[in-house]
Amino acid sequence: MVRRSAGILLHRRGAAGVEVWIAHMGGPFWARKEERAWSVPKGELEPGESDDLAVARREFAEETGVAAPDAAYVALGEFRYASGKVVAVFAAEAPDFAPAEIVSNTFDLEWPPRSGRMRAFPEVDRAAWVPIPRARELLVAGQVPALDALLTHLRIE
């Protein structure tokens, strides 16, 4: 069975052109990484769920601690990772979106490895507005095509 997620890619026009709001993944594996360690706020559909946008909005709030802005969301498409996982991405313009802080939900992980101690880590440890060229370097590889879809939607080459 294919794992399926849904996420939200907010965008705005800034001094450097189009910017997107993306999140750095939390936990010890990602702590010292920048390139390919950022993601569209997203999460997996639970069994029986079929409304991708509702899941994307829920997961956005869980991963950031902030509700997704009320905006006109557009489906950018479905993007397949090398692992086979599929992510449905929705975009919305949100020029005034600027949360004061990010408070993510957490996941438990044995840390340090083989220590027998479980620790909680945030799924997201920070988020930022990033120009598209830099976002191409930061996002996990399977999500980079969503940037192209966004630019096509915005009619930008």
Coordinates of C-alpha atoms in Angstrom, one line a residue, residues 2-9 39-43 45 52 74-91 136 139-153:
V2 CA 1.3 3.4 -1.0
R3 CA 1.9 5.8 1.9
R4 CA 0.1 9.1 1.2
S5 CA 0.6 12.5 2.8
A6 CA -0.8 16.0 2.2
G7 CA 0.8 19.3 2.8
I8 CA 0.5 23.1 2.4
L9 CA 3.0 25.3 0.5
S39 CA 9.8 20.1 4.1
V40 CA 6.4 21.5 3.2
P41 CA 4.4 21.2 6.5
K42 CA 2.6 17.9 5.8
G43 CA 1.4 14.6 7.3
L45 CA -3.6 10.4 5.8
D52 CA -6.4 15.7 1.2
V74 CA -5.0 25.4 -5.1
A75 CA -4.0 21.8 -5.6
L76 CA -0.5 21.8 -7.1
G77 CA -0.5 18.1 -7.7
E78 CA 0.8 14.8 -6.3
F79 CA 4.5 14.3 -6.0
R80 CA 6.1 10.8 -5.6
Y81 CA 9.3 10.3 -3.5
A82 CA 11.9 7.7 -4.6
S83 CA 10.6 5.6 -1.7
G84 CA 7.2 5.5 -3.4
K85 CA 5.5 7.8 -0.9
V86 CA 3.0 10.3 -2.5
V87 CA 2.5 13.8 -1.2
A88 CA -0.5 15.9 -2.4
V89 CA 0.5 19.6 -2.1
F90 CA -1.8 22.6 -1.9
A91 CA -0.7 26.2 -2.3
R136 CA 15.3 24.1 -4.2
L139 CA 13.6 20.9 0.5
V140 CA 13.7 17.1 0.5
A141 CA 14.2 16.0 -3.2
G142 CA 10.8 14.6 -3.6
Q143 CA 9.1 18.0 -2.9
V144 CA 11.2 20.1 -5.3
P145 CA 8.9 19.5 -8.2
A146 CA 6.1 21.2 -6.2
L147 CA 8.1 24.4 -6.6
D148 CA 8.0 24.0 -10.4
A149 CA 4.2 23.4 -10.1
L150 CA 3.8 26.5 -8.0
L151 CA 5.7 28.7 -10.5
T152 CA 3.7 27.2 -13.3
H153 CA 0.5 28.0 -11.4

